[in-house]
Amino acid sequence: MTNAPKFTTLGCRLNAYETEAMKELSQQAGLQNAVVVNTCAVTAEAVRKARQEIRKLRRENPDAPIIVTGCAAQTEPETFAAMDEVTQVIGNTEKMQAGTWHQIAKGPDFIGTTEKVQVDDIMSVTETAGHLIDGFGTRSRAYVQVQNGCDHRCTFCIIPYGRGNSRSVPAGVVVDQIKRLVDRGYNEVVLTGVDLTSWGADLPATPKLGDLVMRILKLVPDLPRLRISSIDSIEVDENLMQAIATEPRLMPHLHLSLQHGDDLILKRMARRHLRDDAIRFCEEARKLRPEITFGADIIAGFPTETDAHFENSLKLVTDCDLTWLHVFPYSKREGTPAARIPSQVNGNVIKDRAARLRAAGDTQVQTHLAAARGKAHQILMENPHMGRTEQFTEVTFASPQVEGQIVTATPTGITGTQLTV
């Protein structure tokens, strides 16, 4: 008896997108009875969790080959190759190639004749994988990868070594895919990438992300909602600001890669913006689109962070009026410059600072919910009882709605972090 391969995804939305691509590629190759783990390398804890997950999957699937891929497999293949549970390690480039899956599908006898590790130099990759997914996400929302890799070298980040340098999907390819998604009934498309605002730098005429957004909205008039995932505010171009101001189909929610609120720490992180740049961007965007909400990534406890530095991060939450926080307690990541800084912050202090940031974020969410209650919203239903507003706020419904449809409703209550109808 044969079974379709089992896939486990760890980490970011882009990894989840690529897992969908691997499912298609492995299905086309006829792969059976295998376990595939798509790993994350963003922190040392992420790598530890990957190893833990692999051991668990081996206990649950004692006879199936286990193939490990993803960013952790790319950055430290030897770690996973040394595990008895692992059959093969493949890199981030290899996982998106049909030939890789045809080789693996030949079975254990073939794998036994090849190198256990198939991981090439990611920095030599100059093109994005051409494999695009028509419909990943919920039945209401689809994600489209338009960019991969990163040209920047923030001192805390290992991801460029897992993803390589920035590569962009040409605008025409993106538009064609979104047209197909709209034809299949998707009401919202989210543009994703590792460093989304660097889109276009490697394409002819070096277009900007705003150019892509404007082109999508113009050439796909039937697309009800376009959303942008995480961006670097210092790289936002004039056309993107223009789209924020004038395009109601571009959703008023931006997730910002801020990381810290103190200038000295930002410089030690090798970020390209200062505190005032972040505040200025949020103020300008809010003037153009008063209903806009911001999410943000913030790291607590970066090496050398003093109480005063941390207070600047804490204050940034209200200075930028951030609503949805992703708080990361700093963890030492071998292979990054930050790991070599001698003044590492005590773990308990990091934990406390992360908790204070999260508490500040919780307060901001409640303020946002109170302001949103009693107002009419266009809500995209993710399932019969839950949907999201334009600002990405969750709304729960007592009576079932049609999944995938956009409904107009006025929430009257608040439960936890959700509005209620």
mmCIF file of C-alpha atoms in Angstrom, residues 14-168:
data_model
loop_
_atom_site.group_PDB
_atom_site.id
_atom_site.type_symbol
_atom_site.label_atom_id
_atom_site.label_comp_id
_atom_site.label_asym_id
_atom_site.label_seq_id
_atom_site.Cartn_x
_atom_site.Cartn_y
_atom_site.Cartn_z
ATOM 1 C CA LEU A 14 7.161 31.917 2.352
ATOM 2 C CA ASN A 15 8.163 28.463 3.614
ATOM 3 C CA ALA A 16 4.497 27.491 3.690
ATOM 4 C CA TYR A 17 4.138 28.730 0.124
ATOM 5 C CA GLU A 18 7.134 26.679 -0.986
ATOM 6 C CA THR A 19 5.777 23.598 0.757
ATOM 7 C CA GLU A 20 2.743 23.855 -1.523
ATOM 8 C CA ALA A 21 5.112 23.968 -4.501
ATOM 9 C CA MET A 22 6.974 20.890 -3.219
ATOM 10 C CA LYS A 23 3.694 19.024 -2.821
ATOM 11 C CA GLU A 24 2.917 19.640 -6.490
ATOM 12 C CA LEU A 25 6.438 18.738 -7.622
ATOM 13 C CA SER A 26 6.533 15.549 -5.554
ATOM 14 C CA GLN A 27 3.079 14.549 -6.775
ATOM 15 C CA GLN A 28 4.156 15.033 -10.377
ATOM 16 C CA ALA A 29 7.232 12.901 -9.669
ATOM 17 C CA GLY A 30 5.114 10.138 -8.132
ATOM 18 C CA LEU A 31 6.804 10.276 -4.719
ATOM 19 C CA GLN A 32 5.246 7.943 -2.133
ATOM 20 C CA ASN A 33 5.828 7.012 1.504
ATOM 21 C CA ALA A 34 8.128 9.878 2.449
ATOM 22 C CA VAL A 35 8.243 12.596 5.104
ATOM 23 C CA VAL A 36 9.454 16.072 4.108
ATOM 24 C CA VAL A 37 10.415 18.688 6.703
ATOM 25 C CA ASN A 38 10.717 22.301 5.513
ATOM 26 C CA THR A 39 12.841 23.966 8.209
ATOM 27 C CA CYS A 40 13.352 27.508 9.488
ATOM 28 C CA ALA A 41 16.683 29.055 10.533
ATOM 29 C CA VAL A 42 15.616 32.439 11.878
ATOM 30 C CA THR A 43 16.822 31.637 15.423
ATOM 31 C CA ALA A 44 18.828 28.945 17.179
ATOM 32 C CA GLU A 45 15.542 27.936 18.800
ATOM 33 C CA ALA A 46 14.022 27.363 15.342
ATOM 34 C CA VAL A 47 16.820 24.918 14.505
ATOM 35 C CA ARG A 48 16.358 23.134 17.832
ATOM 36 C CA LYS A 49 12.632 22.796 17.133
ATOM 37 C CA ALA A 50 13.392 21.399 13.684
ATOM 38 C CA ARG A 51 15.607 18.677 15.172
ATOM 39 C CA GLN A 52 12.933 17.901 17.771
ATOM 40 C CA GLU A 53 10.257 17.664 15.075
ATOM 41 C CA ILE A 54 12.410 15.332 12.961
ATOM 42 C CA ARG A 55 12.909 12.943 15.910
ATOM 43 C CA LYS A 56 9.136 12.965 16.565
ATOM 44 C CA LEU A 57 8.365 12.290 12.896
ATOM 45 C CA ARG A 58 10.783 9.372 12.871
ATOM 46 C CA ARG A 59 8.978 7.796 15.831
ATOM 47 C CA GLU A 60 5.650 8.255 14.055
ATOM 48 C CA ASN A 61 6.976 7.058 10.661
ATOM 49 C CA PRO A 62 9.648 4.426 11.420
ATOM 50 C CA ASP A 63 9.917 3.107 7.853
ATOM 51 C CA ALA A 64 9.589 6.277 5.741
ATOM 52 C CA PRO A 65 12.567 8.190 4.366
ATOM 53 C CA ILE A 66 12.834 11.656 5.928
ATOM 54 C CA ILE A 67 13.923 14.468 3.612
ATOM 55 C CA VAL A 68 14.982 17.710 5.313
ATOM 56 C CA THR A 69 15.039 21.008 3.442
ATOM 57 C CA GLY A 70 14.465 24.734 4.051
ATOM 58 C CA CYS A 71 16.624 27.486 5.494
ATOM 59 C CA ALA A 72 18.145 25.491 8.367
ATOM 60 C CA ALA A 73 19.067 22.696 5.949
ATOM 61 C CA GLN A 74 20.661 25.331 3.705
ATOM 62 C CA THR A 75 22.665 27.101 6.428
ATOM 63 C CA GLU A 76 23.806 24.069 8.424
ATOM 64 C CA PRO A 77 23.287 20.896 6.358
ATOM 65 C CA GLU A 78 25.852 18.999 8.421
ATOM 66 C CA THR A 79 23.670 19.360 11.535
ATOM 67 C CA PHE A 80 20.858 17.432 9.895
ATOM 68 C CA ALA A 81 23.030 15.027 7.907
ATOM 69 C CA ALA A 82 24.506 13.890 11.241
ATOM 70 C CA MET A 83 21.065 12.849 12.502
ATOM 71 C CA ASP A 84 20.371 9.122 12.166
ATOM 72 C CA GLU A 85 16.699 9.923 11.554
ATOM 73 C CA VAL A 86 17.444 11.892 8.378
ATOM 74 C CA THR A 87 17.632 10.178 4.992
ATOM 75 C CA GLN A 88 18.538 13.154 2.819
ATOM 76 C CA VAL A 89 19.206 16.891 3.111
ATOM 77 C CA ILE A 90 18.350 19.162 0.169
ATOM 78 C CA GLY A 91 18.878 22.917 -0.173
ATOM 79 C CA ASN A 92 16.462 25.751 -0.820
ATOM 80 C CA THR A 93 17.296 25.831 -4.530
ATOM 81 C CA GLU A 94 17.113 22.069 -4.948
ATOM 82 C CA LYS A 95 13.725 21.787 -3.228
ATOM 83 C CA MET A 96 12.086 23.886 -5.958
ATOM 84 C CA GLN A 97 13.445 21.815 -8.855
ATOM 85 C CA ALA A 98 11.393 19.048 -10.458
ATOM 86 C CA GLY A 99 14.513 16.941 -11.071
ATOM 87 C CA THR A 100 15.220 16.712 -7.342
ATOM 88 C CA TRP A 101 11.834 15.137 -6.664
ATOM 89 C CA HIS A 102 12.125 12.746 -9.588
ATOM 90 C CA GLN A 103 15.431 11.546 -8.103
ATOM 91 C CA ILE A 104 13.953 11.136 -4.618
ATOM 92 C CA ALA A 105 10.911 9.329 -6.048
ATOM 93 C CA LYS A 106 13.211 6.590 -7.381
ATOM 94 C CA GLY A 107 13.230 5.323 -3.820
ATOM 95 C CA PRO A 108 15.607 4.410 -1.002
ATOM 96 C CA ASP A 109 17.860 2.346 -3.249
ATOM 97 C CA PHE A 110 18.562 5.409 -5.390
ATOM 98 C CA ILE A 111 19.007 7.711 -2.384
ATOM 99 C CA GLY A 112 21.548 5.273 -1.016
ATOM 100 C CA THR A 113 23.703 5.765 -4.119
ATOM 101 C CA THR A 114 23.720 9.578 -3.923
ATOM 102 C CA GLU A 115 25.246 12.078 -1.533
ATOM 103 C CA LYS A 116 23.178 12.431 1.632
ATOM 104 C CA VAL A 117 23.533 16.202 1.312
ATOM 105 C CA GLN A 118 22.465 18.013 -1.855
ATOM 106 C CA VAL A 119 22.927 21.675 -0.980
ATOM 107 C CA ASP A 120 24.513 24.070 -3.455
ATOM 108 C CA ASP A 121 25.855 27.586 -2.886
ATOM 109 C CA ILE A 122 22.694 29.681 -2.539
ATOM 110 C CA MET A 123 24.665 32.862 -3.270
ATOM 111 C CA SER A 124 25.239 31.689 -6.834
ATOM 112 C CA VAL A 125 21.501 31.567 -7.572
ATOM 113 C CA THR A 126 20.403 34.483 -9.754
ATOM 114 C CA GLU A 127 16.780 33.638 -10.586
ATOM 115 C CA THR A 128 13.646 32.910 -8.584
ATOM 116 C CA ALA A 129 12.134 29.479 -9.014
ATOM 117 C CA GLY A 130 9.548 29.589 -11.767
ATOM 118 C CA HIS A 131 7.144 27.331 -9.885
ATOM 119 C CA LEU A 132 4.141 29.440 -8.897
ATOM 120 C CA ILE A 133 1.175 28.158 -6.916
ATOM 121 C CA ASP A 134 -2.347 28.870 -8.112
ATOM 122 C CA GLY A 135 -4.137 29.134 -4.830
ATOM 123 C CA PHE A 136 -2.227 28.752 -1.608
ATOM 124 C CA GLY A 137 -3.761 29.839 1.668
ATOM 125 C CA THR A 138 -7.433 29.719 2.530
ATOM 126 C CA ARG A 139 -10.147 29.526 -0.076
ATOM 127 C CA SER A 140 -10.563 33.262 0.370
ATOM 128 C CA ARG A 141 -6.971 34.502 0.324
ATOM 129 C CA ALA A 142 -4.048 33.485 -1.896
ATOM 130 C CA TYR A 143 -0.352 34.224 -1.446
ATOM 131 C CA VAL A 144 1.919 35.080 -4.358
ATOM 132 C CA GLN A 145 5.691 34.956 -3.972
ATOM 133 C CA VAL A 146 7.128 37.859 -5.971
ATOM 134 C CA GLN A 147 10.631 37.976 -4.470
ATOM 135 C CA ASN A 148 13.155 35.776 -2.672
ATOM 136 C CA GLY A 149 16.464 36.349 -0.903
ATOM 137 C CA CYS A 150 17.996 39.486 0.602
ATOM 138 C CA ASP A 151 20.932 41.736 -0.313
ATOM 139 C CA HIS A 152 21.200 43.257 3.171
ATOM 140 C CA ARG A 153 23.282 41.891 6.018
ATOM 141 C CA CYS A 154 21.626 42.778 9.303
ATOM 142 C CA THR A 155 23.987 41.619 12.031
ATOM 143 C CA PHE A 156 21.409 39.401 13.782
ATOM 144 C CA CYS A 157 20.093 37.653 10.662
ATOM 145 C CA ILE A 158 21.112 34.326 9.122
ATOM 146 C CA ILE A 159 18.364 34.347 6.482
ATOM 147 C CA PRO A 160 20.438 35.705 3.529
ATOM 148 C CA TYR A 161 22.656 32.639 3.916
ATOM 149 C CA GLY A 162 19.570 30.432 3.694
ATOM 150 C CA ARG A 163 17.825 32.327 0.913
ATOM 151 C CA GLY A 164 20.638 33.908 -1.095
ATOM 152 C CA ASN A 165 20.674 37.339 -2.688
ATOM 153 C CA SER A 166 17.507 39.140 -3.753
ATOM 154 C CA ARG A 167 15.760 37.844 -6.880
ATOM 155 C CA SER A 168 12.499 39.155 -8.315
#
